[in-house]
CSV table of C-alpha atoms in Angstrom, one decimal:
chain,number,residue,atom,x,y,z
A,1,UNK,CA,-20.0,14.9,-4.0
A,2,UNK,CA,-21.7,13.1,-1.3
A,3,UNK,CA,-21.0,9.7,0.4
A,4,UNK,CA,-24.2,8.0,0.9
A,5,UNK,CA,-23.1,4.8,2.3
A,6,UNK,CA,-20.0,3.4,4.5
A,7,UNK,CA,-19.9,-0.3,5.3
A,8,UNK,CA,-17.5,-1.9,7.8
A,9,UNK,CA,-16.0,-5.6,7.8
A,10,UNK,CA,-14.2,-5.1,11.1
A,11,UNK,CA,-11.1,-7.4,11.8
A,12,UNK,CA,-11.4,-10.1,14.6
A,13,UNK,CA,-7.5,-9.6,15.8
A,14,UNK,CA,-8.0,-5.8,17.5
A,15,UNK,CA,-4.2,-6.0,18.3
A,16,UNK,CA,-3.1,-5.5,15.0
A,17,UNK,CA,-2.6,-2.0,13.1
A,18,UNK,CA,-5.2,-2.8,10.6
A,19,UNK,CA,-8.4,-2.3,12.7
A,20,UNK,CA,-11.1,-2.7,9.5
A,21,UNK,CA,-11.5,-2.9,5.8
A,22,UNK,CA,-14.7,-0.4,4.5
A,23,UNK,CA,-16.4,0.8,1.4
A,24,UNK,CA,-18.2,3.4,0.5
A,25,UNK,CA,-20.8,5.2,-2.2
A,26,UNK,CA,-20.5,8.5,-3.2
A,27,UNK,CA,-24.1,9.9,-4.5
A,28,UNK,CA,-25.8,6.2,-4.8
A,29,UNK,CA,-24.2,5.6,-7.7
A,30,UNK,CA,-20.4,4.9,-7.3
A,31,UNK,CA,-18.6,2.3,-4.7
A,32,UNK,CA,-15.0,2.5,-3.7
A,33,UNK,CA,-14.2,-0.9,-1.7
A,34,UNK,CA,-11.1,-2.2,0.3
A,35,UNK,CA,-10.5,1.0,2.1
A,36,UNK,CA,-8.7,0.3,5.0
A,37,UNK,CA,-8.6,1.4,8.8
A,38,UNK,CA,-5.2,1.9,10.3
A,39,UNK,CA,-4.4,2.5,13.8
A,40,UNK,CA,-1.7,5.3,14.1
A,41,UNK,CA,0.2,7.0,16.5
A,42,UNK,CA,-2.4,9.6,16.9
A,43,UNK,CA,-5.8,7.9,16.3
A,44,UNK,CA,-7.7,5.8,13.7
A,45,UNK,CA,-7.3,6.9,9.5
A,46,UNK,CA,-8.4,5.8,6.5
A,47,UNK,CA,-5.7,4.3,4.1
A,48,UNK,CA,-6.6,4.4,0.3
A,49,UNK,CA,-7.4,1.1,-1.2
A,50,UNK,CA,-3.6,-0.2,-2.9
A,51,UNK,CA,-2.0,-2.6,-4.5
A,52,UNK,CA,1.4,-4.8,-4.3
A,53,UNK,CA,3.5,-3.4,-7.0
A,54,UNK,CA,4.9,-6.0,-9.2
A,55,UNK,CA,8.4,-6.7,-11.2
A,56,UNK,CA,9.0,-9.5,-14.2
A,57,UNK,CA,10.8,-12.2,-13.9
A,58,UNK,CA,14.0,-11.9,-16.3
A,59,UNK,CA,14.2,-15.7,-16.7
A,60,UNK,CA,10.5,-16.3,-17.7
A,61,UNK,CA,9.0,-12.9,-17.5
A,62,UNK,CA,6.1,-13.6,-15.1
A,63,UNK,CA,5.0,-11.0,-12.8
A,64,UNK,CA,6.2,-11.6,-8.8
A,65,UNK,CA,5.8,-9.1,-5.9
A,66,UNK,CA,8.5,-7.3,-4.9
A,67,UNK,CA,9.0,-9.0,-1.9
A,68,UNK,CA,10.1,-12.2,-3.7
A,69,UNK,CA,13.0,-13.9,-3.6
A,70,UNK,CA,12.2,-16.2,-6.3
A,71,UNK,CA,9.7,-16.7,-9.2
A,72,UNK,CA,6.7,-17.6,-8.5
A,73,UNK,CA,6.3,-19.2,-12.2
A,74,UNK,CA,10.0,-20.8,-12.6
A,75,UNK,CA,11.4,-20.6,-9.5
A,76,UNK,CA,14.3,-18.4,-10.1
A,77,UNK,CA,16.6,-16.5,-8.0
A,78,UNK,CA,15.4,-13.3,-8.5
A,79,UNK,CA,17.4,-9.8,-8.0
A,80,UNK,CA,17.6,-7.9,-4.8
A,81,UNK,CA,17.7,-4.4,-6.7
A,82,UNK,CA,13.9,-4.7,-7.9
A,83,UNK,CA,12.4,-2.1,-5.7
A,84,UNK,CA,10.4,1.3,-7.7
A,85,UNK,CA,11.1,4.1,-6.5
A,86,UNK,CA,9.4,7.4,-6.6
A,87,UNK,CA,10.6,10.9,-7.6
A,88,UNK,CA,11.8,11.4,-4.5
A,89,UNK,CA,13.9,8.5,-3.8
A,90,UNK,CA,11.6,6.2,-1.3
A,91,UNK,CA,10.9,2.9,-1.7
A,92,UNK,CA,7.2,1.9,-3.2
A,93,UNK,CA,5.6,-1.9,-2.2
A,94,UNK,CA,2.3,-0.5,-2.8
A,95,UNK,CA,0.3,2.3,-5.2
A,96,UNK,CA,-2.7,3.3,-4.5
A,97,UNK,CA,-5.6,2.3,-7.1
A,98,UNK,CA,-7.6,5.6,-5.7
A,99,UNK,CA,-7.1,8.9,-3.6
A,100,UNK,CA,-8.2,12.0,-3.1
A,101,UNK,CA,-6.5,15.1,-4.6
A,102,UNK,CA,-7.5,17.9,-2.3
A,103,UNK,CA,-7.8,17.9,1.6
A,104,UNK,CA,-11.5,18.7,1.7
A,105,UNK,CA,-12.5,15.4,0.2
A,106,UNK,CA,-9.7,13.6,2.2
A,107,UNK,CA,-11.3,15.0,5.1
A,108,UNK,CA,-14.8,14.4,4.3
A,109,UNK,CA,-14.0,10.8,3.9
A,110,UNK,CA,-12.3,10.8,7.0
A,111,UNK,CA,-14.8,12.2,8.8
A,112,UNK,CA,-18.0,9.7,7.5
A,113,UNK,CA,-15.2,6.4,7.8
A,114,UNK,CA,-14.1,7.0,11.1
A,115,UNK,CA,-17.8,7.7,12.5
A,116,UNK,CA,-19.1,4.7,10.9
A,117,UNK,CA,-16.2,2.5,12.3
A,118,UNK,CA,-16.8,3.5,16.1
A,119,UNK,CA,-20.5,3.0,15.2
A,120,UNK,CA,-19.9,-0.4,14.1
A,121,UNK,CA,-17.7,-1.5,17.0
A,122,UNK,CA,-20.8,-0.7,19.1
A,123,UNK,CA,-22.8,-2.7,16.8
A,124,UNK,CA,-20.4,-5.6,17.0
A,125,UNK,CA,-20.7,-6.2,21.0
A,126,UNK,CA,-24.6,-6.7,19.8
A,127,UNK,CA,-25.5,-11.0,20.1
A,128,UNK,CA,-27.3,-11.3,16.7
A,129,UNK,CA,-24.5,-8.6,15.1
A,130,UNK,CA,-23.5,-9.4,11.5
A,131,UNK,CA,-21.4,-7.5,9.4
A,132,UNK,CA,-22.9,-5.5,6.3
A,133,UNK,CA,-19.2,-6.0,4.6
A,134,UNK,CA,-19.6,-9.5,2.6
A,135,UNK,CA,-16.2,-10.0,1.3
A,136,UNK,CA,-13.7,-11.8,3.6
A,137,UNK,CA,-9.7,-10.6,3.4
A,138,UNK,CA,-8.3,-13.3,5.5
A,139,UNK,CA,-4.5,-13.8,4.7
A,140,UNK,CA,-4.6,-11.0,2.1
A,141,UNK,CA,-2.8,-8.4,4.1
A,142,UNK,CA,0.4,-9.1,6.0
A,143,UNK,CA,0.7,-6.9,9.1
A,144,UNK,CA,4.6,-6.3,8.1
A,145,UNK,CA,3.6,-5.1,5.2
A,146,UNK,CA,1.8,-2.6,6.8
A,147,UNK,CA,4.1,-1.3,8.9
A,148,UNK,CA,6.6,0.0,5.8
A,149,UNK,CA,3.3,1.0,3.9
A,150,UNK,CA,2.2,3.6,6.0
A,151,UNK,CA,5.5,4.5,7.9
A,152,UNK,CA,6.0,7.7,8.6
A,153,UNK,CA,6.5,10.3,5.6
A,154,UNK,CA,8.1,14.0,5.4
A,155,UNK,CA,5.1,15.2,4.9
A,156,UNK,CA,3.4,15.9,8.3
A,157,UNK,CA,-0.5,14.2,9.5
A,158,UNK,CA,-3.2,16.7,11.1
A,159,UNK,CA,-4.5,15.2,14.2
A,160,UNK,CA,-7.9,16.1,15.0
A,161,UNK,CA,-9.4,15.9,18.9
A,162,UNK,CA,-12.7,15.5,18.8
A,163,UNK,CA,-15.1,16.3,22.4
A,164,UNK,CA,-15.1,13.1,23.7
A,165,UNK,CA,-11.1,13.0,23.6
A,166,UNK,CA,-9.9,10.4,21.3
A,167,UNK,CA,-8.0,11.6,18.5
A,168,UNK,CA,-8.6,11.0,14.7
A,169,UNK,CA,-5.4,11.2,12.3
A,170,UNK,CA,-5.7,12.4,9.3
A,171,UNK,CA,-3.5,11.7,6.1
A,172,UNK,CA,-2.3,14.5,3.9
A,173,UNK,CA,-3.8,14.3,0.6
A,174,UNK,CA,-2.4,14.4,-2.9
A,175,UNK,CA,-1.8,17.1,-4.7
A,176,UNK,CA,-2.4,16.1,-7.4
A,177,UNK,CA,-1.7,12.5,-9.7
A,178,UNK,CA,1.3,10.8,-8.6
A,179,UNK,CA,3.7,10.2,-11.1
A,180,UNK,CA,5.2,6.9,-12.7
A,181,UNK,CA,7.0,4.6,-10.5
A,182,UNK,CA,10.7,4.7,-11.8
A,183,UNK,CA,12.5,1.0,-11.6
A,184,UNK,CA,16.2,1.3,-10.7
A,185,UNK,CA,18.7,1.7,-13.6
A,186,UNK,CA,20.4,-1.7,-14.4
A,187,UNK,CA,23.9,-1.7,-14.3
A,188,UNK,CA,26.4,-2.2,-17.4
A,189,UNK,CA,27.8,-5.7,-17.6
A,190,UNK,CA,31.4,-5.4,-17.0
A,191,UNK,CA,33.5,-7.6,-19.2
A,192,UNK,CA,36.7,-9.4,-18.4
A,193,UNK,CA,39.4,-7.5,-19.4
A,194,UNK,CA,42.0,-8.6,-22.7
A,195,UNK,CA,45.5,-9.6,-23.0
A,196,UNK,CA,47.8,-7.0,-23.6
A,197,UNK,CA,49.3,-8.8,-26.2
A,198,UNK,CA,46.7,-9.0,-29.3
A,199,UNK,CA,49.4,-11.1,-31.6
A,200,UNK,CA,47.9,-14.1,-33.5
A,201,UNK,CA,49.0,-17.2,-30.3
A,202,UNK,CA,49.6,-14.8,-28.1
A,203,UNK,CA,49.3,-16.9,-24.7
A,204,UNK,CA,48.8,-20.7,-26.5
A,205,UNK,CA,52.5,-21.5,-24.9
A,206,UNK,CA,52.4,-19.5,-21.8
């Protein structure tokens, strides 16, 4: 497998995590889009394009991020106990749509994403620059959100240093398909309990 092409839409508010969104083609035939580029504690990586994971609405059954508080659709209160969880207990907002299963193509990505993206920022500071990227993501990605996405895990990052000194980070790959997000387990309905006294007009006079 070869990646053939990287494009960069670089975002205009460089203060933020979320430095730029990027796609790529692997052999000139195949496009991945809505890769993302983070900035981490140790350097620039390249985030897996994701989506906001969803629950239904038990009023109406319409589908509302978790985030919600109330139904998009009817406008119901919904619950606070929505969030999926994965097999090892942590919260999920997101799942990714696509990712690498081996650290040699997490790398490789890595490697052709991040040396695009400092190639672009030179191209940017160019008068008659204009971005290859077409697609615009304005108000599609929260900053906050990004934050609990790509929080620290157990599992720990590789930092790489290259000559020049600045530092590329480098996320841990999959091992292999995730599995099934697991909503929480409702809870019985507890009922009220009866009189002691099951008599026919038991408790009409009391």
């Amino acid at each position: 497998m070869e990646i053939t092409e990287v494009r960069i839409k670089l975002m205009e508010d460089s203060d933020d995590r979320l430095q730029a969104f990027c796609s790529i083609t692997i052999d000139d035939c195949f496009v991945i889009r809505d890769l993302k580029i983070i900035e981490g504690t140790s350097g620039p990586f390249v985030a897996m394009p994701s989506r906001k994971l969803t629950a239904h609405c038990p009023n109406c059954g319409a589908k509302n991020h978790l985030r919600s508080s109330y139904c998009n659709n009817c406008g119901g209160r919904l619950k606070d106990d929505r969030t999926v969880r994965d097999q090892d207990g942590r919260a999920k907002l997101y799942a990714d749509i696509a990712h690498p299963i081996n650290s040699q193509c997490r790398e490789m990505i890595q490697k052709h994403v991040i040396e695009e993206y400092r190639a672009e920022r030179e191209r940017a500071k160019q008068p008659d620059y204009v971005s290859r990227y077409d697609d615009s993501y304005e108000d599609e990605f929260e900053s906050a959100d990004l934050v609990e996405q790509y929080a620290p895990a157990k599992q720990v990052q590789d930092t790489i240093k290259r000559k020049d000194g600045e530092r590329t980070q480098i996320q841990p790959a999959e091992v292999g398909p995730r599995a099934p997000h697991i909503l929480p387990t409702p809870q019985p309905t507890k009922e009220p309990p009866r009189p002691s006294n099951d008599q026919f007009g038991a408790g009409i006079f009391d």
